[in-house]
Amino acid sequence: MKSMTLSLTINGALRHCEVASSTVLADVLRDTFGLQGCKVACDQGVCGACTVLVDGEPVAACATFAFVVDGRSIMTVEGLAQNGVLHAVQTSFLENSAFQCGFCTSGMILSIVALLRAHPEPDEETIRDWLGGNVCRCTGYGPIVEAVRRVIPAHALEHA
């Protein structure tokens, strides 16, 4: 199997790794760099648990070959908090009990961060549509949508 050297900016730090051409991004993040926030559940890019941001756009890391993201910027849930302070979406999830088992939470949070960048003041329909690629079998979506709604005013002010 052919291997290749990749250069990735992960959570703001330039990293290099040697991978087989068939390696997916989720395996690089979890196995090579120890970033366990990227969860693998369906392993087919359907459930959203492995969602990470590549150049700010949400992607299913379990269904993305690592070589596709060579030279690009990747953000995982581990990169959201800054100087020990949780991102506003993370805080809102905590304050609104928007998770139970937590398996899908990192993917949900990264999808919401991307949502708020694209739509700073989304309505409920937009929130639910955007989260269509993230499956939660524990909470239902009510607490998750509420967590997003409560973070919107602060987020909108930051981007006004």
XYZ file of C-alpha atoms in Angstrom:
160
model
C 0.000 0.000 0.000
C 1.336 3.388 -0.972
C 2.036 5.864 1.828
C 2.291 9.616 1.732
C 3.350 12.504 3.940
C 0.659 14.990 4.827
C 0.910 18.502 6.239
C -2.158 19.536 8.182
C -2.939 22.519 10.332
C -4.865 20.966 13.200
C -6.418 23.317 15.736
C -3.985 26.002 14.637
C -0.782 23.929 14.801
C 1.045 22.662 11.716
C 1.399 18.888 11.943
C 2.935 16.284 9.649
C 2.208 12.589 9.379
C 2.881 9.583 7.192
C -0.270 7.684 6.216
C -1.401 4.960 3.833
C -3.340 6.268 0.843
C -6.487 4.562 2.151
C -6.383 6.221 5.589
C -9.373 8.369 6.488
C -9.157 11.665 8.340
C -10.860 10.289 11.460
C -8.094 7.687 11.869
C -5.389 10.341 11.489
C -7.006 12.561 14.088
C -7.718 9.774 16.580
C -4.837 7.337 16.085
C -1.979 9.583 14.980
C -2.713 12.742 16.951
C -4.824 11.385 19.838
C -7.776 13.704 19.208
C -10.526 11.464 20.549
C -13.268 14.099 20.203
C -13.744 12.916 16.638
C -16.044 9.943 17.262
C -16.586 7.155 14.753
C -20.021 5.546 14.910
C -21.548 4.692 11.537
C -18.200 4.771 9.682
C -20.117 5.796 6.550
C -20.445 9.584 6.914
C -24.107 9.369 7.858
C -24.422 10.039 11.608
C -22.248 13.159 12.044
C -20.451 11.979 15.199
C -17.109 12.380 13.399
C -17.824 15.915 12.135
C -14.796 18.204 12.050
C -14.314 21.524 10.295
C -12.039 21.604 7.247
C -11.316 25.192 6.266
C -14.376 26.077 8.339
C -16.761 23.678 6.601
C -18.213 20.615 8.359
C -17.098 17.268 6.935
C -17.536 13.650 7.967
C -13.999 12.654 8.956
C -14.827 8.928 8.772
C -15.674 9.263 5.085
C -12.922 11.684 4.039
C -9.613 10.316 2.817
C -6.768 11.994 4.668
C -4.909 12.899 1.466
C -7.877 15.064 0.432
C -7.192 17.473 3.310
C -3.412 17.717 2.809
C -2.401 21.358 3.307
C -5.758 22.356 4.775
C -6.886 23.609 8.169
C -8.781 21.218 10.437
C -10.587 22.084 13.628
C -11.687 19.430 16.079
C -13.713 19.964 19.233
C -10.417 19.998 21.162
C -9.510 23.234 19.350
C -12.622 25.226 20.211
C -11.813 26.337 23.743
C -9.360 29.225 23.898
C -7.077 29.773 26.902
C -9.145 27.377 28.975
C -12.434 29.121 28.181
C -15.087 27.044 26.451
C -16.540 28.254 23.163
C -19.992 29.856 23.545
C -21.644 26.848 21.868
C -19.938 24.447 24.295
C -21.082 26.580 27.230
C -24.637 26.718 25.908
C -24.696 22.917 25.548
C -23.683 22.613 29.197
C -26.144 25.234 30.425
C -29.036 23.690 28.464
C -28.241 20.022 29.128
C -28.108 19.487 25.381
C -26.513 16.060 25.634
C -26.860 12.801 27.503
C -24.313 10.177 26.529
C -22.226 12.792 24.695
C -21.157 10.561 21.839
C -22.602 12.863 19.175
C -21.894 16.107 21.040
C -18.547 17.050 19.512
C -19.909 16.624 15.990
C -23.054 18.559 16.897
C -21.063 21.419 18.388
C -18.776 21.737 15.369
C -21.755 21.671 13.000
C -23.371 24.452 15.030
C -20.189 26.527 15.004
C -20.201 26.246 11.196
C -23.936 27.070 11.129
C -23.440 30.258 13.131
C -20.597 31.347 10.867
C -22.804 30.859 7.796
C -26.052 32.078 9.396
C -25.382 34.281 12.452
C -29.079 34.446 13.357
C -30.664 31.201 12.125
C -34.336 30.453 12.670
C -35.457 27.095 14.081
C -36.046 25.597 10.637
C -32.511 26.515 9.556
C -31.076 25.055 12.769
C -32.963 21.781 12.306
C -32.073 21.595 8.603
C -28.386 22.261 9.358
C -28.341 19.512 11.991
C -29.905 17.001 9.600
C -26.497 15.380 9.197
C -26.008 14.899 12.948
C -27.874 12.090 14.655
C -28.597 12.060 18.393
C -30.440 9.074 19.793
C -30.485 10.270 23.426
C -31.778 13.814 23.865
C -34.042 14.354 20.916
C -33.325 17.688 19.346
C -35.280 20.039 21.611
C -32.464 20.778 24.086
C -29.935 21.030 21.257
C -32.046 23.548 19.326
C -32.592 25.489 22.555
C -28.834 25.590 23.181
C -28.333 27.066 19.725
C -31.127 29.607 20.193
C -29.648 30.815 23.466
C -26.198 31.357 21.986
C -27.486 33.291 18.956
C -27.759 36.764 20.599
C -24.194 36.699 21.911
C -22.893 35.288 18.661
C -24.781 37.858 16.568
C -23.336 40.701 18.655
C -19.802 39.369 18.134
C -20.322 39.367 14.370
C -22.296 42.633 14.026
